[in-house]
Amino acid sequence: MGRRPALALLEILRGEGVDRVFGNPGTTELPFLAALMDAEDAPEYVLGIHEGAVVSMADGYARATGRPAFVSLHIAAGLANGLIGLLNARRSRTPLVVMAGQQDRRHLQQDPMLSGDLTGLAAPAVKATFDVQHARDLPLAVRRAFALAVRPPAGPVFLSVPMDLLTEDTEVEVPARTPTPRSGAAVGLDRAAVLLGAAARPVIVAGDGVGRENALPALVRVAEACGAPVHHQPMADFLNFPTTHALYAGMLPPRHDAIRDALKSYDTVLIAGAHAFTPHHYSPGPPLPPGITVVQLDSDPDEIGRNFPADTGLVGALAPSLGRLAELLTQRVPAHTAKARVLRASERHTAERNRTEAAARAAYSPAPLAPWAAAHAVARGLPPDAVVVEEAITVGLLLRRLVRLDRPGSYTHTVGGGLGWGIGAAVGRALAEPGRPVVAVLGDGCALFGLQGLWSAARSAAPVLFVVLNNGAYRTLQDTYEVMGGQGACPGTELGALDFTQAARFFGIDAVRAESADQLRELVSETGGLTRPMLIDVPLR
């Protein structure tokens, strides 16, 4: 049975599980808005007042629901505003389907206002683009976009749809949805078990694929089966291993020389779902120490051997692959050997955690707070089932060393590097999981980039606690400038005195300035009782 183009689009969205549309509309989206208004069971339209916040909300929502979020942007300018969010989503492998309304085809040759090369503009920031020019092609293009968005490596897919196409007086066929087949365990796990089972000093690098594919419990079984310490990949976007576990060894630094140093005492490494270690600052040489045996597992075949050679490379879904690998390792590694390794690792890691804990607790004071104290207060105040959405750059590195989290999905970051993601992502996360406390930990510079997201937080009454760590500077730039040998003040890095409580109240959000580390910890502990958003301005020294 045929459907009008706009109704066909809505039918596909419903079939793909889309219950919310994240957007900021313009004239070219009016036909789509009209269809949403007329349909009884249309998805809810979640409005953002800037496209950066719109895409970030969709990013947070998609990560929490595990399915592609749908985004509606307005022509060339709106798409350009959303590009930062799309770049973040592509780097973090968040599945999004993004549609922008193009100008009316009947006068495109006349270069009308607002028009532009939408697919050319979007292409560098997305997995694929579709320039839909015929109504009959729309349903197939949308179906393909949703399928591509989740196919490894997951990411955003873009569609350009002229506004007049959705109003055509014609009927189009809607192709039935073909469920994406589930990937199974990798082939070659026996070989991986042989290499890891024979290792005297095994180690594991937990990549973000583990968190994305809900493979954390399976990775825990692998680590325990061979007694291997586990590092998070550099600047991890997810909780890929419980930070409370005796085998947890912390996050690898985002430099090749530091990674080599961290792994030099091991003879075999399992790298599970990690994207090429994502270095930040350059250092010469490869990321892995010489002579180490490498077992690499990923659901994306392009990752195998991409940046370093692997002794065995495995392609398959991470959860079933790791589950089977754990079974094989229990047959190869004696239980007493694994337990002894766990005990030795626990002693090392406990001593390190105690030193870190003591240093942070000793830094407590009235405001302005030391960064260690602020990070510790947030970490110790978190409710047991909280979600941390972190975009704090410098203090975020300290927070990662202090949080004690074990529930999958409880830590979210973006390695994309486009500032302003955190506020919108936290709102999207709260919309997706309304019963779970959400704490957004933000640097002041990051918060300024995404401030418009507070409007959506207030409008939707999202019960998010926004913690703005306010040091009045782009501190990470100043630190790097010093490391590079810069002399004197680094130009362009001072933000000056900022009062984020005033910004929050402008958007209708309750706000308070933290007066001490103890007060900050208490405020964070009350997140579970929020019924609307709240902001804490945390002055740092």
Coordinates of C-alpha atoms in Angstrom, one line a residue:
M1 CA 0.0 0.0 0.0
G2 CA 1.4 3.4 -1.0
R3 CA 1.8 6.4 1.3
R4 CA 2.3 10.1 0.7
P5 CA 6.1 10.9 1.1
A6 CA 5.8 12.6 4.5
L7 CA 3.6 9.8 5.8
A8 CA 5.9 7.2 4.4
L9 CA 8.8 8.9 6.3
L10 CA 6.8 8.8 9.6
E11 CA 5.9 5.1 9.1
I12 CA 9.6 4.2 8.7
L13 CA 10.6 6.2 11.8
R14 CA 8.0 4.4 13.9
G15 CA 9.2 1.0 12.5
E16 CA 12.8 1.9 13.4
G17 CA 11.8 2.6 17.0
V18 CA 12.1 6.4 16.8
D19 CA 10.0 7.9 19.6
R20 CA 11.6 11.3 19.6
V21 CA 12.8 13.7 16.9
F22 CA 15.6 16.1 18.0
G23 CA 15.5 19.3 16.0
N24 CA 15.6 23.0 15.4
P25 CA 13.2 23.8 12.5
G26 CA 13.2 26.4 9.7
T27 CA 11.0 27.0 6.6
T28 CA 12.4 23.9 4.8
E29 CA 11.3 21.6 7.6
L30 CA 7.7 22.9 7.7
P31 CA 6.3 20.0 5.6
F32 CA 7.9 17.6 8.1
L33 CA 6.5 19.5 11.1
A34 CA 3.0 19.5 9.5
A35 CA 3.2 15.7 9.1
L36 CA 4.2 15.3 12.8
M37 CA 1.3 17.5 13.8
D38 CA -1.3 15.6 11.8
A39 CA -0.3 12.1 12.7
E40 CA -1.8 10.7 15.9
D41 CA 1.1 8.5 16.9
A42 CA 4.0 10.7 15.6
P43 CA 7.3 10.9 17.6
E44 CA 7.7 13.7 20.1
Y45 CA 9.5 16.7 18.8
V46 CA 12.3 17.7 21.2
L47 CA 13.3 21.3 20.5
G48 CA 16.7 22.8 20.9
I49 CA 17.6 26.4 20.3
H50 CA 20.9 25.7 18.7
E51 CA 21.8 22.8 16.5
G52 CA 24.9 22.0 18.5
A53 CA 22.6 21.2 21.5
V54 CA 20.2 19.3 19.2
V55 CA 22.8 16.9 18.0
S56 CA 24.3 16.5 21.4
M57 CA 20.9 15.6 22.9
A58 CA 20.4 13.0 20.2
D59 CA 23.9 11.6 20.9
G60 CA 23.2 11.1 24.6
Y61 CA 19.8 9.6 23.8
A62 CA 21.2 7.1 21.2
R63 CA 23.9 5.9 23.6
A64 CA 21.3 5.3 26.3
T65 CA 18.7 3.6 24.2
G66 CA 21.1 1.6 22.0
R67 CA 19.3 2.5 18.8
P68 CA 19.8 5.3 16.2
A69 CA 18.4 8.7 17.2
F70 CA 16.7 10.9 14.5
V71 CA 17.8 14.5 14.0
S72 CA 16.1 17.2 12.0
L73 CA 18.3 20.2 11.0
H74 CA 17.6 23.3 8.9
I75 CA 19.3 23.6 5.5
A76 CA 22.9 24.6 5.1
A77 CA 23.3 27.0 8.1
G78 CA 21.6 24.6 10.5
L79 CA 23.7 21.7 9.3
A80 CA 26.8 23.8 9.7
N81 CA 25.9 24.6 13.3
G82 CA 25.4 20.9 13.9
L83 CA 28.7 19.7 12.4
I84 CA 30.6 19.8 15.7
G85 CA 28.0 17.3 17.1
L86 CA 28.3 15.1 14.0
L87 CA 32.1 15.0 14.2
N88 CA 31.8 14.0 17.9
A89 CA 29.2 11.3 17.0
R90 CA 31.4 9.9 14.3
R91 CA 34.5 9.7 16.5
S92 CA 32.4 8.2 19.3
R93 CA 30.6 5.9 16.9
T94 CA 27.1 7.0 17.9
P95 CA 24.4 5.9 15.5
L96 CA 22.3 8.9 14.3
V97 CA 20.1 9.5 11.2
V98 CA 20.2 13.2 10.4
M99 CA 17.8 14.8 7.9
A100 CA 18.0 18.4 6.7
G101 CA 15.4 20.1 4.5
Q102 CA 16.8 21.4 1.2
Q103 CA 15.3 24.4 -0.7
D104 CA 12.4 23.8 -3.1
R105 CA 13.8 22.0 -6.2
R106 CA 11.8 24.2 -8.6
H107 CA 14.2 27.2 -8.0
L108 CA 17.4 25.5 -6.8
Q109 CA 19.1 26.6 -10.0
Q110 CA 18.5 30.2 -9.1
D111 CA 20.6 29.9 -5.9
P112 CA 17.8 30.7 -3.5
M113 CA 18.4 32.0 0.0
L114 CA 19.5 29.4 2.5
S115 CA 20.4 26.7 -0.1
G116 CA 23.7 25.0 -0.4
D117 CA 25.6 21.8 -1.1
L118 CA 24.2 19.9 1.9
T119 CA 25.7 16.6 1.2
G120 CA 29.1 18.1 0.4
L121 CA 29.0 20.0 3.7
A122 CA 28.0 17.0 5.7
A123 CA 30.3 14.4 4.0
P124 CA 33.4 14.8 6.1
A125 CA 31.5 14.5 9.4
V126 CA 29.3 11.4 8.6
K127 CA 29.5 7.8 7.4
A128 CA 27.4 8.3 4.3
T129 CA 25.2 10.9 2.6
F130 CA 22.0 10.6 0.6
D131 CA 20.8 13.4 -1.8
V132 CA 17.1 12.5 -2.2
Q133 CA 15.7 14.0 -5.4
H134 CA 12.7 11.8 -6.1
A135 CA 9.9 11.0 -3.8
R136 CA 10.0 7.3 -4.9
D137 CA 13.6 7.1 -3.5
L138 CA 12.9 8.5 -0.1
P139 CA 11.7 5.3 1.7
L140 CA 14.6 3.3 0.4
A141 CA 17.1 6.0 1.3
V142 CA 15.8 6.3 4.9
R143 CA 15.8 2.5 5.4
R144 CA 19.4 2.4 4.2
A145 CA 20.4 5.3 6.5
F146 CA 19.1 3.5 9.6
A147 CA 20.9 0.2 8.5
L148 CA 24.2 2.1 7.9
A149 CA 24.0 4.0 11.1
V150 CA 24.3 0.8 13.2
R151 CA 26.7 -1.2 11.0
P152 CA 30.2 -1.3 12.4
P153 CA 31.7 1.1 12.7
A154 CA 28.4 2.8 13.8
G155 CA 28.0 6.6 13.2
P156 CA 25.8 9.4 11.8
V157 CA 24.3 9.2 8.4
F158 CA 22.9 12.2 6.5
L159 CA 19.9 12.8 4.2
S160 CA 19.2 15.9 2.2
V161 CA 15.4 16.1 1.4
P162 CA 14.0 19.1 -0.6
M163 CA 11.0 20.6 1.1
D164 CA 8.7 20.3 -1.9
L165 CA 9.4 16.6 -2.1
L166 CA 7.5 15.9 1.1
T167 CA 4.4 17.6 -0.2
E168 CA 4.2 15.9 -3.5
D169 CA 0.7 14.6 -4.5
T170 CA 2.0 11.1 -5.1
E171 CA 2.2 7.8 -3.3
V172 CA 5.3 5.8 -2.6
E173 CA 5.9 2.3 -1.5
V174 CA 7.4 1.7 1.9
P175 CA 9.8 -1.3 1.9
A176 CA 9.5 -3.6 4.9
R177 CA 12.2 -3.4 7.5
T178 CA 14.8 -6.1 7.3
P179 CA 16.2 -6.7 10.8
T180 CA 19.9 -6.4 11.0
P181 CA 21.3 -9.9 11.7
R182 CA 23.1 -10.3 14.9
S183 CA 26.9 -10.9 14.6
G184 CA 28.3 -14.0 16.3
A185 CA 31.5 -14.8 18.0
A186 CA 34.7 -14.4 16.1
V187 CA 36.5 -17.2 14.3
G188 CA 39.9 -18.0 15.7
L189 CA 39.3 -17.7 19.4
D190 CA 41.1 -21.0 20.0
R191 CA 44.3 -19.3 18.8
A192 CA 43.7 -16.3 21.0
A193 CA 43.2 -18.6 24.0
V194 CA 46.5 -20.3 23.3
L195 CA 48.4 -17.0 23.2
L196 CA 46.7 -15.6 26.3
G197 CA 46.8 -18.9 28.2
A198 CA 50.6 -19.2 27.6
A199 CA 51.3 -15.7 28.7
A200 CA 53.2 -15.2 31.9
R201 CA 52.2 -11.5 32.2
P202 CA 49.0 -10.9 30.3
V203 CA 47.3 -7.5 30.2
I204 CA 44.0 -6.2 28.6
V205 CA 43.1 -2.9 27.0
A206 CA 39.4 -2.3 27.2
G207 CA 38.2 -0.3 24.3
D208 CA 35.0 1.6 23.8
G209 CA 33.6 -1.2 21.7
V210 CA 33.1 -3.1 25.0
G211 CA 30.9 -0.4 26.4
R212 CA 29.0 0.2 23.1
E213 CA 28.2 -3.5 22.7
N214 CA 27.3 -4.3 26.3
A215 CA 30.3 -6.6 26.6
L216 CA 31.6 -5.4 30.0
P217 CA 30.5 -8.5 32.0
A218 CA 32.1 -10.8 29.4
L219 CA 35.4 -8.9 29.6
V220 CA 35.3 -9.2 33.4
R221 CA 35.1 -13.0 33.0
V222 CA 38.1 -12.9 30.5
A223 CA 40.2 -10.8 32.9
E224 CA 39.4 -13.0 35.9
A225 CA 40.0 -16.2 33.9
C226 CA 43.6 -15.3 33.2
G227 CA 44.3 -12.8 36.0
A228 CA 45.1 -10.0 33.6
P229 CA 45.1 -6.3 34.7
V230 CA 42.8 -4.1 32.6
H231 CA 43.4 -0.6 31.3
H232 CA 40.8 1.6 29.8
Q233 CA 41.8 2.9 26.3
P234 CA 43.0 6.5 26.3
M235 CA 40.2 9.0 26.9
A236 CA 37.6 6.3 26.9
D237 CA 34.0 7.3 26.1
F238 CA 32.4 4.5 28.1
L239 CA 32.8 2.5 31.2
N240 CA 34.4 -0.6 29.6
F241 CA 35.6 -2.2 32.9
P242 CA 34.4 -1.7 36.5
T243 CA 36.7 0.8 38.2
T244 CA 35.9 -1.0 41.5
H245 CA 37.4 -4.3 40.3
A246 CA 40.7 -5.5 41.7
L247 CA 42.1 -5.9 38.2
Y248 CA 41.3 -2.4 37.1
A249 CA 44.6 -0.6 36.4
G250 CA 43.3 2.8 35.2
M251 CA 43.2 4.6 31.9
L252 CA 46.1 4.6 29.5
P253 CA 47.5 8.1 28.8
P254 CA 46.8 9.5 25.2
R255 CA 50.5 9.4 24.1
H256 CA 52.4 6.6 22.5
D257 CA 55.4 6.9 24.7
A258 CA 53.3 6.7 27.8
I259 CA 51.3 3.7 26.5
R260 CA 54.6 1.9 25.8
D261 CA 55.8 2.6 29.3
A262 CA 52.5 1.4 30.9
L263 CA 52.6 -1.9 29.0
K264 CA 56.3 -2.6 28.9
S265 CA 56.2 -5.1 31.8
Y266 CA 53.7 -7.4 30.1
D267 CA 54.4 -10.1 27.5
T268 CA 50.9 -10.4 25.9
V269 CA 48.1 -7.9 25.4
L270 CA 44.4 -8.4 24.5
I271 CA 43.1 -5.3 22.8
A272 CA 39.3 -5.5 22.8
G273 CA 37.2 -3.0 20.8
A274 CA 39.8 -0.1 20.9
H275 CA 40.1 2.3 18.1
A276 CA 43.8 2.7 17.4
F277 CA 44.5 4.1 20.9
T278 CA 43.5 7.6 19.8
P279 CA 46.7 9.5 20.8
H280 CA 46.3 13.2 21.6
H281 CA 49.8 14.7 21.8
Y282 CA 52.5 13.4 19.5
S283 CA 55.4 11.3 20.7
P284 CA 57.7 9.3 18.4
G285 CA 57.5 5.5 18.0
P286 CA 54.7 2.9 18.0
P287 CA 52.1 2.6 20.8
L288 CA 53.1 -0.9 21.9
P289 CA 56.4 -2.0 23.4
P290 CA 58.7 -4.2 21.3
G291 CA 58.3 -8.0 21.6
I292 CA 54.8 -7.9 23.1
T293 CA 52.3 -10.5 21.7
V294 CA 49.1 -8.8 20.4
V295 CA 45.7 -10.4 20.3
Q296 CA 43.2 -7.9 18.8
L297 CA 39.4 -8.3 18.8
D298 CA 37.0 -5.9 17.2
S299 CA 33.6 -5.9 15.5
D300 CA 34.9 -3.6 12.8
P301 CA 37.3 -5.5 10.4
D302 CA 39.1 -2.3 9.5
E303 CA 40.5 -2.0 13.0
I304 CA 42.5 -5.2 12.8
G305 CA 46.2 -4.3 12.2
R306 CA 45.2 -0.8 11.4
N307 CA 47.9 1.0 13.5
F308 CA 49.9 -1.8 14.9
P309 CA 50.5 -5.5 13.8
A310 CA 48.6 -8.2 15.6
D311 CA 49.8 -11.7 16.1
T312 CA 46.2 -12.8 15.8
G313 CA 43.3 -10.6 14.7
L314 CA 39.7 -11.5 15.4
V315 CA 36.5 -10.0 13.9
G316 CA 33.2 -10.6 15.7
A317 CA 30.6 -9.2 18.1
L318 CA 32.5 -8.5 21.3
A319 CA 30.0 -9.9 23.9
P320 CA 29.8 -13.5 22.5
S321 CA 33.5 -13.5 21.5
L322 CA 34.7 -12.5 24.9
G323 CA 32.2 -14.9 26.5
R324 CA 33.6 -17.8 24.5
L325 CA 37.2 -16.7 25.1
A326 CA 36.6 -16.7 28.9
E327 CA 35.4 -20.3 28.7
L328 CA 38.5 -21.3 26.7
L329 CA 40.8 -19.5 29.1
T330 CA 39.4 -21.3 32.2
Q331 CA 40.4 -24.5 30.5
R332 CA 44.0 -23.3 29.9
V333 CA 44.9 -21.2 32.9
P334 CA 44.9 -23.0 36.3
A335 CA 42.5 -21.4 38.7
H336 CA 45.3 -20.9 41.4
T337 CA 47.5 -19.1 38.8
A338 CA 44.7 -16.7 37.9
K339 CA 43.8 -16.1 41.6
A340 CA 47.4 -15.4 42.5
R341 CA 47.6 -12.8 39.7
V342 CA 44.4 -11.2 40.8
L343 CA 45.7 -10.9 44.4
R344 CA 49.0 -9.3 43.3
A345 CA 47.2 -6.9 41.0
S346 CA 44.8 -6.0 43.8
E347 CA 47.6 -5.2 46.2
R348 CA 49.2 -2.8 43.7
H349 CA 46.0 -1.2 42.6
T350 CA 44.7 -0.8 46.2
A351 CA 47.9 0.9 47.3
E352 CA 47.7 3.3 44.3
R353 CA 44.1 4.1 44.9
N354 CA 44.7 4.8 48.6
R355 CA 47.5 7.2 47.7
T356 CA 45.3 9.0 45.2
E357 CA 42.4 9.1 47.7
A358 CA 44.6 10.5 50.5
A359 CA 46.0 13.2 48.2
A360 CA 42.6 14.3 47.1
R361 CA 41.0 14.2 50.5
A362 CA 43.9 16.3 51.9
A363 CA 43.1 19.0 49.4
Y364 CA 39.7 19.7 50.8
S365 CA 39.1 23.4 51.7
P366 CA 36.6 26.2 51.4
A367 CA 36.1 27.6 47.9
P368 CA 37.9 28.2 45.6
L369 CA 38.7 24.5 45.5
A370 CA 41.8 22.6 44.5
P371 CA 41.0 20.5 41.3
W372 CA 41.8 17.3 43.2
A373 CA 39.3 18.2 45.9
A374 CA 36.5 19.1 43.5
A375 CA 37.0 15.8 41.6
H376 CA 37.0 13.8 44.8
A377 CA 33.9 15.5 46.1
V378 CA 32.0 14.7 42.9
A379 CA 33.2 11.1 42.8
R380 CA 32.3 10.4 46.4
G381 CA 28.9 12.2 46.2
L382 CA 27.6 10.2 43.2
P383 CA 24.5 8.1 43.9
P384 CA 25.1 4.4 43.4
D385 CA 23.2 4.2 40.1
A386 CA 24.3 7.6 38.7
V387 CA 25.3 8.3 35.1
V388 CA 28.3 10.6 34.8
V389 CA 28.4 12.7 31.6
E390 CA 31.9 14.2 31.6
E391 CA 33.2 17.0 29.5
A392 CA 35.7 18.5 32.0
I393 CA 39.1 18.1 30.1
T394 CA 41.7 18.7 32.9
V395 CA 39.6 17.9 36.0
G396 CA 38.0 15.1 34.1
L397 CA 41.4 13.3 34.1
L398 CA 41.4 13.5 37.9
L399 CA 37.8 12.4 38.1
R400 CA 38.5 9.2 36.1
R401 CA 41.1 8.2 38.7
L402 CA 38.6 8.6 41.5
V403 CA 35.2 7.4 40.4
R404 CA 34.1 4.0 41.6
L405 CA 31.6 2.7 39.0
D406 CA 30.6 -0.8 38.0
R407 CA 27.2 -0.5 36.3
P408 CA 27.4 -0.5 32.4
G409 CA 26.6 2.9 30.9
S410 CA 27.5 4.8 34.0
Y411 CA 30.3 7.0 32.4
T412 CA 30.0 8.9 29.2
H413 CA 32.5 11.1 27.4
T414 CA 33.2 12.1 23.8
V415 CA 36.6 11.6 22.3
G416 CA 35.5 13.8 19.3
G417 CA 36.9 16.9 20.9
G418 CA 34.2 19.3 19.7
L419 CA 33.4 21.4 22.8
G420 CA 29.8 22.0 24.0
W421 CA 28.7 18.4 23.9
G422 CA 28.2 17.7 27.6
I423 CA 25.0 19.7 28.4
G424 CA 23.0 18.4 25.5
A425 CA 24.2 14.9 26.0
A426 CA 23.2 14.9 29.6
V427 CA 19.7 16.1 28.7
G428 CA 19.4 13.4 26.1
R429 CA 20.6 10.8 28.6
A430 CA 18.0 11.9 31.1
L431 CA 15.2 11.7 28.6
A432 CA 16.2 8.2 27.7
E433 CA 16.6 6.9 31.3
P434 CA 14.2 9.1 33.4
G435 CA 14.7 7.0 36.6
R436 CA 18.5 7.2 36.7
P437 CA 20.4 10.2 38.2
V438 CA 22.4 12.1 35.7
V439 CA 25.4 14.2 36.7
A440 CA 27.1 16.3 34.0
V441 CA 30.6 17.3 35.0
L442 CA 31.7 20.2 32.8
G443 CA 34.6 22.5 32.4
D444 CA 33.7 26.2 32.2
G445 CA 35.0 26.5 28.6
C446 CA 33.0 23.4 27.6
A447 CA 29.8 24.8 29.3
L448 CA 30.1 28.1 27.4
F449 CA 30.2 26.3 24.1
G450 CA 27.0 24.4 24.9
L451 CA 25.1 26.8 27.1
Q452 CA 22.0 26.8 24.9
G453 CA 21.4 23.2 26.0
L454 CA 20.3 24.6 29.3
W455 CA 17.1 25.9 27.6
S456 CA 16.2 22.4 26.6
A457 CA 17.0 21.1 30.0
A458 CA 14.6 23.6 31.6
R459 CA 11.9 23.1 29.0
S460 CA 11.9 19.3 29.4
A461 CA 12.4 19.5 33.2
A462 CA 15.3 17.0 32.8
P463 CA 16.5 16.1 36.3
V464 CA 20.1 16.7 35.5
L465 CA 22.7 18.0 37.9
F466 CA 25.1 20.3 36.0
V467 CA 28.5 20.7 37.8
V468 CA 30.5 23.5 36.2
L469 CA 34.2 23.4 37.3
N470 CA 35.0 27.1 37.0
N471 CA 38.7 28.0 36.8
G472 CA 38.2 30.9 34.5
A473 CA 40.6 29.6 31.8
Y474 CA 41.3 27.1 29.0
R475 CA 43.5 25.3 31.5
T476 CA 44.4 22.4 29.3
L477 CA 45.9 24.8 26.7
Q478 CA 47.9 26.6 29.4
D479 CA 49.2 23.2 30.7
T480 CA 50.2 22.1 27.2
Y481 CA 51.8 25.5 26.5
E482 CA 54.0 25.0 29.5
V483 CA 55.0 21.5 28.6
M484 CA 56.0 22.7 25.1
G485 CA 58.3 25.2 26.7
G486 CA 56.1 28.3 26.3
Q487 CA 57.2 31.3 28.3
G488 CA 54.9 33.7 30.1
A489 CA 51.1 33.8 29.8
C490 CA 49.6 31.9 26.9
P491 CA 47.5 34.4 24.9
G492 CA 43.8 33.7 24.3
T493 CA 43.3 31.3 27.2
E494 CA 41.9 33.5 30.0
L495 CA 38.1 33.5 30.4
G496 CA 38.0 35.8 33.4
A497 CA 35.5 35.7 36.3
L498 CA 32.3 34.0 35.3
D499 CA 29.2 33.4 37.3
F500 CA 27.3 30.4 35.9
T501 CA 24.6 30.7 38.5
Q502 CA 23.4 33.8 36.6
A503 CA 23.5 31.9 33.3
A504 CA 21.4 29.1 34.7
R505 CA 18.8 31.4 36.2
F506 CA 18.4 33.1 32.9
F507 CA 17.3 29.8 31.4
G508 CA 15.0 29.1 34.4
I509 CA 17.3 26.6 36.2
D510 CA 18.0 26.6 40.0
A511 CA 21.6 27.2 40.7
V512 CA 24.0 27.5 43.7
R513 CA 27.7 28.3 44.1
A514 CA 29.6 25.6 46.0
E515 CA 31.3 27.1 49.1
S516 CA 33.4 24.0 50.1
A517 CA 34.3 20.5 49.0
D518 CA 32.1 19.0 51.6
Q519 CA 29.1 21.0 50.4
L520 CA 29.8 20.0 46.8
R521 CA 29.8 16.3 47.8
E522 CA 26.5 16.7 49.7
L523 CA 24.8 18.4 46.8
V524 CA 26.0 15.7 44.3
S525 CA 24.7 13.0 46.7
E526 CA 21.2 14.5 46.4
T527 CA 21.0 14.2 42.6
G528 CA 18.6 11.3 42.9
G529 CA 16.0 13.5 44.4
L530 CA 15.9 16.1 41.6
T531 CA 12.7 16.6 39.7
R532 CA 14.1 19.4 37.5
P533 CA 17.6 20.5 36.4
M534 CA 20.0 22.2 38.8
L535 CA 23.4 23.8 38.3
I536 CA 26.4 24.0 40.7
D537 CA 29.0 26.6 40.0
V538 CA 32.3 25.3 41.5
P539 CA 35.1 27.9 41.8
L540 CA 38.5 26.4 41.3
R541 CA 41.9 27.8 42.2

